[in-house]
Short mmCIF file of C-alpha atoms in Angstrom, two decimals:
data_model
loop_
_atom_site.label_atom_id
_atom_site.label_comp_id
_atom_site.label_asym_id
_atom_site.label_seq_id
_atom_site.Cartn_x
_atom_site.Cartn_y
_atom_site.Cartn_z
CA UNK C 133 -145.29 -85.18 -40.53
CA UNK C 134 -146.36 -86.66 -37.20
CA UNK C 135 -146.06 -89.86 -35.26
CA UNK C 136 -148.99 -92.20 -35.30
CA UNK C 137 -150.19 -94.78 -32.83
CA UNK C 138 -151.43 -97.11 -35.55
CA UNK C 139 -148.13 -98.96 -35.83
CA UNK C 140 -146.47 -100.79 -32.94
CA UNK C 141 -143.16 -98.90 -32.95
CA UNK C 142 -141.92 -95.31 -32.71
CA UNK C 143 -141.82 -93.51 -36.05
CA UNK C 144 -142.78 -90.45 -38.02
CA UNK C 145 -144.67 -90.30 -41.30
CA UNK C 146 -143.60 -88.74 -44.59
CA UNK C 147 -146.04 -88.85 -47.48
CA UNK C 148 -147.93 -91.51 -45.56
CA UNK C 149 -144.86 -93.75 -45.20
CA UNK C 150 -143.18 -94.54 -41.85
CA UNK C 151 -139.71 -93.04 -41.38
CA UNK C 152 -137.45 -92.94 -38.31
CA UNK C 153 -138.71 -90.65 -35.60
CA UNK C 154 -135.49 -88.61 -35.67
CA UNK C 155 -136.03 -87.57 -39.31
CA UNK C 156 -138.14 -84.43 -39.35
CA UNK C 157 -140.42 -82.69 -41.77
CA UNK C 158 -138.14 -79.65 -41.69
CA UNK C 159 -135.21 -81.78 -42.83
CA UNK C 160 -137.11 -83.13 -45.81
CA UNK C 161 -138.11 -79.59 -46.70
CA UNK C 162 -134.49 -78.44 -46.53
CA UNK C 163 -133.41 -81.17 -48.92
CA UNK C 164 -136.16 -80.13 -51.33
CA UNK C 165 -135.50 -76.40 -51.14
CA UNK C 166 -132.05 -75.28 -49.95
CA UNK C 167 -129.80 -78.31 -50.40
CA UNK C 168 -127.31 -77.78 -53.22
CA UNK C 169 -126.05 -80.85 -55.05
CA UNK C 170 -122.54 -81.25 -56.40
CA UNK C 171 -121.66 -83.10 -59.58
CA UNK C 172 -119.38 -85.53 -57.73
CA UNK C 173 -121.86 -86.45 -54.97
CA UNK C 174 -122.33 -90.19 -54.47
CA UNK C 175 -125.37 -91.74 -52.79
CA UNK C 176 -125.43 -95.21 -51.25
CA UNK C 177 -129.10 -96.18 -51.30
CA UNK C 178 -130.65 -99.29 -49.78
CA UNK C 179 -133.70 -100.65 -48.10
CA UNK C 180 -132.83 -101.23 -44.45
CA UNK C 181 -130.47 -104.09 -43.56
CA UNK C 182 -129.20 -104.53 -47.11
CA UNK C 183 -125.49 -103.77 -46.88
CA UNK C 184 -125.60 -100.05 -46.15
CA UNK C 185 -122.77 -99.86 -43.61
CA UNK C 186 -120.74 -102.30 -45.68
CA UNK C 187 -120.91 -99.96 -48.69
CA UNK C 188 -120.29 -96.87 -46.56
CA UNK C 189 -117.01 -98.39 -45.44
CA UNK C 190 -116.03 -99.58 -48.92
CA UNK C 191 -116.60 -96.20 -50.56
CA UNK C 192 -114.91 -94.28 -47.76
CA UNK C 193 -111.84 -96.49 -48.23
CA UNK C 194 -111.87 -96.28 -52.03
CA UNK C 195 -112.00 -92.48 -51.85
CA UNK C 196 -109.25 -92.37 -49.16
CA UNK C 197 -111.43 -90.81 -46.47
CA UNK C 198 -112.46 -87.53 -48.14
CA UNK C 199 -113.74 -86.12 -44.82
CA UNK C 200 -110.51 -87.00 -43.03
CA UNK C 201 -110.29 -89.38 -40.11
CA UNK C 202 -113.65 -89.52 -38.37
CA UNK C 203 -114.58 -91.20 -35.11
CA UNK C 204 -116.98 -93.50 -36.94
CA UNK C 205 -118.63 -94.11 -40.29
CA UNK C 206 -121.57 -91.83 -39.45
CA UNK C 207 -119.20 -88.87 -39.59
CA UNK C 208 -117.43 -90.00 -42.74
CA UNK C 209 -120.51 -91.02 -44.75
CA UNK C 210 -123.52 -89.39 -43.11
CA UNK C 211 -127.16 -90.29 -43.46
CA UNK C 212 -128.21 -87.17 -45.34
CA UNK C 213 -131.78 -87.11 -44.03
CA UNK C 214 -130.48 -87.26 -40.44
CA UNK C 215 -127.63 -84.74 -40.72
CA UNK C 216 -127.89 -80.95 -40.28
CA UNK C 217 -127.63 -79.06 -43.55
CA UNK C 218 -124.72 -77.04 -42.19
CA UNK C 219 -122.70 -80.23 -41.85
CA UNK C 220 -123.63 -81.38 -45.35
CA UNK C 221 -122.65 -78.00 -46.82
CA UNK C 222 -119.28 -78.04 -45.03
CA UNK C 223 -118.25 -81.47 -46.30
CA UNK C 224 -115.30 -81.73 -48.67
CA UNK C 225 -115.84 -83.17 -52.14
CA UNK C 226 -116.47 -85.85 -53.09
CA UNK C 227 -119.30 -86.21 -50.62
CA UNK C 228 -120.61 -89.72 -49.98
CA UNK C 229 -124.07 -90.02 -48.47
CA UNK C 230 -126.13 -92.83 -47.04
CA UNK C 231 -129.87 -92.94 -47.60
CA UNK C 232 -132.77 -95.36 -47.32
CA UNK C 233 -134.94 -93.20 -49.56
CA UNK C 234 -137.17 -94.55 -52.26
CA UNK C 235 -136.22 -93.43 -55.77
CA UNK C 236 -139.07 -90.96 -56.01
CA UNK C 237 -137.94 -89.25 -52.79
CA UNK C 238 -134.20 -89.07 -53.29
CA UNK C 239 -132.25 -85.91 -54.09
CA UNK C 240 -131.74 -85.72 -57.86
CA UNK C 241 -128.91 -84.29 -59.95
CA UNK C 242 -127.81 -84.81 -63.55
CA UNK C 243 -124.33 -86.01 -62.60
CA UNK C 244 -124.92 -87.52 -59.17
CA UNK C 245 -123.92 -91.17 -58.90
CA UNK C 246 -126.16 -93.62 -57.05
CA UNK C 247 -125.28 -97.11 -55.85
CA UNK C 248 -128.37 -99.13 -55.00
CA UNK C 249 -127.89 -102.45 -53.22
CA UNK C 250 -130.78 -104.80 -52.58
CA UNK C 251 -130.95 -108.02 -50.57
CA UNK C 252 -133.27 -110.98 -50.59
CA UNK C 253 -136.40 -110.13 -48.59
CA UNK C 254 -136.30 -113.18 -46.36
CA UNK C 255 -132.97 -112.20 -44.83
CA UNK C 256 -134.02 -108.53 -44.75
CA UNK C 257 -137.09 -109.48 -42.75
CA UNK C 258 -135.12 -111.42 -40.15
CA UNK C 259 -132.29 -108.91 -39.92
CA UNK C 260 -134.60 -105.93 -39.49
CA UNK C 261 -136.60 -107.70 -36.79
CA UNK C 262 -133.33 -108.23 -34.88
CA UNK C 263 -132.44 -104.58 -35.50
CA UNK C 264 -135.73 -103.36 -34.02
CA UNK C 265 -136.19 -105.87 -31.23
CA UNK C 266 -132.63 -106.38 -29.98
CA UNK C 267 -130.16 -103.75 -31.20
CA UNK C 268 -132.08 -100.47 -31.11
CA UNK C 269 -134.60 -101.30 -28.41
CA UNK C 270 -134.78 -97.75 -27.07
CA UNK C 271 -135.24 -96.25 -30.49
CA UNK C 272 -138.16 -98.38 -31.66
CA UNK C 273 -139.69 -99.55 -28.37
CA UNK C 274 -141.03 -102.54 -30.25
CA UNK C 275 -142.24 -105.51 -28.21
CA UNK C 276 -143.69 -107.86 -30.80
CA UNK C 277 -142.69 -111.42 -31.59
CA UNK C 278 -141.14 -112.45 -34.89
CA UNK C 279 -144.53 -113.72 -36.03
CA UNK C 280 -146.17 -110.42 -35.14
CA UNK C 281 -143.42 -108.43 -36.82
CA UNK C 282 -143.85 -110.46 -39.99
CA UNK C 283 -147.62 -110.08 -40.20
CA UNK C 284 -148.03 -106.56 -38.74
CA UNK C 285 -144.99 -104.80 -40.21
CA UNK C 286 -142.88 -106.54 -42.83
CA UNK C 287 -145.48 -108.15 -45.05
CA UNK C 288 -148.06 -105.37 -44.68
CA UNK C 289 -147.87 -102.54 -47.19
CA UNK C 290 -146.48 -99.26 -45.84
CA UNK C 291 -146.09 -100.53 -42.28
CA UNK C 292 -142.27 -100.76 -42.18
CA UNK C 293 -139.82 -97.88 -42.23
CA UNK C 294 -139.46 -96.55 -45.79
CA UNK C 295 -142.56 -98.51 -46.71
CA UNK C 296 -142.99 -101.92 -48.27
CA UNK C 297 -139.81 -103.72 -49.28
CA UNK C 298 -141.30 -104.71 -52.63
CA UNK C 299 -142.30 -101.15 -53.53
CA UNK C 300 -138.90 -99.81 -52.53
CA UNK C 301 -136.89 -102.28 -54.60
CA UNK C 302 -139.27 -102.10 -57.56
CA UNK C 303 -139.10 -98.30 -57.60
CA UNK C 304 -135.34 -98.40 -57.95
CA UNK C 305 -135.30 -101.28 -60.43
CA UNK C 306 -137.53 -99.24 -62.71
CA UNK C 307 -134.47 -97.02 -63.20
CA UNK C 308 -132.22 -99.80 -64.51
CA UNK C 309 -131.59 -97.91 -67.73
CA UNK C 310 -130.21 -94.91 -65.83
CA UNK C 311 -126.43 -94.76 -66.45
CA UNK C 312 -125.89 -92.92 -63.16
CA UNK C 313 -127.11 -95.85 -61.06
CA UNK C 314 -125.09 -98.96 -60.25
CA UNK C 315 -127.19 -101.89 -59.04
CA UNK C 316 -125.60 -104.38 -56.66
CA UNK C 317 -126.98 -107.22 -54.59
CA UNK C 318 -126.00 -108.24 -51.11
CA UNK C 319 -125.75 -111.84 -52.23
CA UNK C 320 -123.27 -110.99 -55.00
CA UNK C 321 -121.14 -109.10 -52.48
CA UNK C 322 -121.08 -112.06 -50.11
CA UNK C 323 -120.25 -114.42 -52.98
CA UNK C 324 -117.32 -112.44 -54.42
CA UNK C 325 -116.58 -109.12 -52.74
CA UNK C 326 -113.57 -108.25 -54.89
CA UNK C 327 -115.60 -108.67 -58.08
CA UNK C 328 -118.25 -106.27 -56.76
CA UNK C 329 -115.69 -103.74 -55.51
CA UNK C 330 -114.18 -103.68 -59.00
CA UNK C 331 -117.64 -102.91 -60.40
CA UNK C 332 -117.85 -99.95 -58.03
CA UNK C 333 -114.41 -98.72 -59.04
CA UNK C 334 -115.29 -98.87 -62.72
CA UNK C 335 -118.66 -97.20 -62.21
CA UNK C 336 -117.15 -94.29 -60.27
CA UNK C 337 -114.19 -93.94 -62.65
CA UNK C 338 -111.64 -94.36 -59.88
CA UNK C 339 -107.98 -95.20 -60.40
CA UNK C 340 -106.98 -97.81 -57.84
CA UNK C 341 -103.92 -100.04 -57.72
CA UNK C 342 -104.23 -103.79 -57.20
CA UNK C 343 -102.79 -103.28 -53.73
CA UNK C 344 -105.44 -100.69 -52.94
CA UNK C 345 -108.25 -102.97 -54.10
CA UNK C 346 -106.92 -105.86 -52.03
CA UNK C 347 -106.63 -103.60 -48.99
CA UNK C 348 -110.21 -102.36 -49.33
CA UNK C 349 -111.54 -105.87 -49.82
CA UNK C 350 -109.58 -107.19 -46.85
CA UNK C 351 -110.85 -104.49 -44.52
CA UNK C 352 -114.42 -105.07 -45.74
CA UNK C 353 -114.68 -108.77 -44.96
CA UNK C 354 -117.16 -109.74 -42.26
CA UNK C 355 -114.63 -110.52 -39.52
CA UNK C 356 -112.76 -107.27 -40.11
CA UNK C 357 -115.96 -105.21 -40.17
CA UNK C 358 -117.34 -106.81 -37.01
CA UNK C 359 -114.14 -105.95 -35.10
CA UNK C 360 -113.73 -102.43 -36.51
CA UNK C 361 -114.97 -99.88 -33.93
CA UNK C 362 -115.53 -97.24 -36.61
CA UNK C 363 -118.19 -99.34 -38.39
CA UNK C 364 -119.57 -101.91 -35.93
CA UNK C 365 -121.67 -99.35 -34.02
CA UNK C 366 -119.89 -100.11 -30.76
CA UNK C 367 -120.11 -96.35 -30.12
CA UNK C 368 -123.82 -96.98 -29.55
CA UNK C 369 -123.22 -99.63 -26.89
CA UNK C 370 -124.58 -97.26 -24.27
CA UNK C 371 -127.99 -97.26 -25.94
CA UNK C 372 -130.72 -99.53 -24.62
CA UNK C 373 -130.42 -102.95 -26.28
CA UNK C 374 -130.55 -106.65 -25.49
CA UNK C 375 -127.24 -107.76 -23.91
CA UNK C 376 -125.02 -109.53 -26.43
CA UNK C 377 -126.86 -108.23 -29.49
CA UNK C 378 -124.72 -106.87 -32.33
CA UNK C 379 -125.32 -104.42 -35.15
CA UNK C 380 -123.13 -106.48 -37.50
CA UNK C 381 -124.74 -109.81 -36.78
CA UNK C 382 -124.05 -112.62 -39.27
CA UNK C 383 -123.23 -111.27 -42.72
CA UNK C 384 -124.55 -114.43 -44.36
CA UNK C 385 -127.03 -115.39 -47.03
CA UNK C 386 -129.80 -117.79 -46.01
CA UNK C 387 -130.02 -117.17 -42.27
CA UNK C 388 -133.77 -116.86 -42.76
CA UNK C 389 -133.95 -120.67 -42.88
CA UNK C 390 -133.49 -120.73 -39.10
CA UNK C 391 -136.00 -117.98 -38.38
CA UNK C 392 -138.95 -118.02 -40.80
CA UNK C 393 -141.71 -120.60 -40.93
CA UNK C 394 -142.38 -122.42 -44.19
CA UNK C 395 -145.60 -120.46 -44.60
CA UNK C 396 -143.83 -117.14 -44.11
CA UNK C 397 -141.07 -118.07 -46.56
CA UNK C 398 -143.61 -119.18 -49.15
CA UNK C 399 -145.53 -115.92 -48.81
CA UNK C 400 -142.36 -113.89 -49.41
CA UNK C 401 -141.37 -116.09 -52.36
CA UNK C 402 -144.71 -115.52 -54.07
CA UNK C 403 -144.48 -111.76 -53.67
CA UNK C 404 -140.88 -111.78 -54.87
CA UNK C 405 -141.80 -113.68 -58.03
CA UNK C 406 -144.90 -111.63 -58.80
CA UNK C 407 -143.56 -108.15 -58.00
CA UNK C 408 -139.83 -108.33 -58.74
CA UNK C 409 -138.51 -111.40 -60.52
CA UNK C 410 -141.12 -111.67 -63.27
CA UNK C 411 -141.63 -107.92 -63.97
CA UNK C 412 -137.89 -107.14 -64.00
CA UNK C 413 -136.61 -110.46 -65.34
CA UNK C 414 -134.23 -110.99 -62.43
CA UNK C 415 -133.48 -113.73 -59.93
CA UNK C 416 -133.16 -112.78 -56.27
CA UNK C 417 -131.09 -115.44 -54.57
CA UNK C 418 -131.89 -116.34 -50.97
CA UNK C 419 -129.18 -119.00 -50.66
CA UNK C 420 -125.71 -119.41 -52.13
#
């Protein structure tokens, strides 16, 4: 697992797919060999920029902070591929993990619960470009334009972190009959967050009062999240980034209309129809 100069940003490779440069081959090996699952483990799985932090916060609140009060969401709901195994082993149950893994890579267990949230690819494209170019400048060292990002990374197979968006989402959707996976969409969460939180509660078999649900929903709205220092990544403000850029940026559906060209949008629409909507009989909304 080594970095390559063939792509215009810092990364490592795992099974030929780009991954963040801080995720190591040794860590993947640990997860395959020495990591021990627990029956009540819960995984939040997404392609990048598809509601990951949002769901980390929601589940941490629904479970009443099983790891106690942490300085930020990274401590409460860690990215399992990034975290030392000693930390993972020491966590109290139920453990909630974040991952961007494809289905065929993810840790498996007969009773593990997975929540997979996917977002329309047009907004993912724009949000991840902002993430690379403005928010985590020092991490990626990416200098391309939006047009270059679109053609050289997003739309090209296996050029973006975790690989091609369409392969990632399709791989998970192939598991739709799996009773241990709850599928959510970012657009549904924006449209009616309480409805989607109730789906999560039912899926996980939690007992929550109406007051608890309302509290979780209230703290998970965009304005609340953007001001919450435990989830808005303000603890990373010392990292190199463009002044004024924010990790929690807009929280909207359809922002792509201000950032993609008609040709780019049409290209994504065609791929979405051919690779996701028609094969899986779904509709991926890019506006509300």
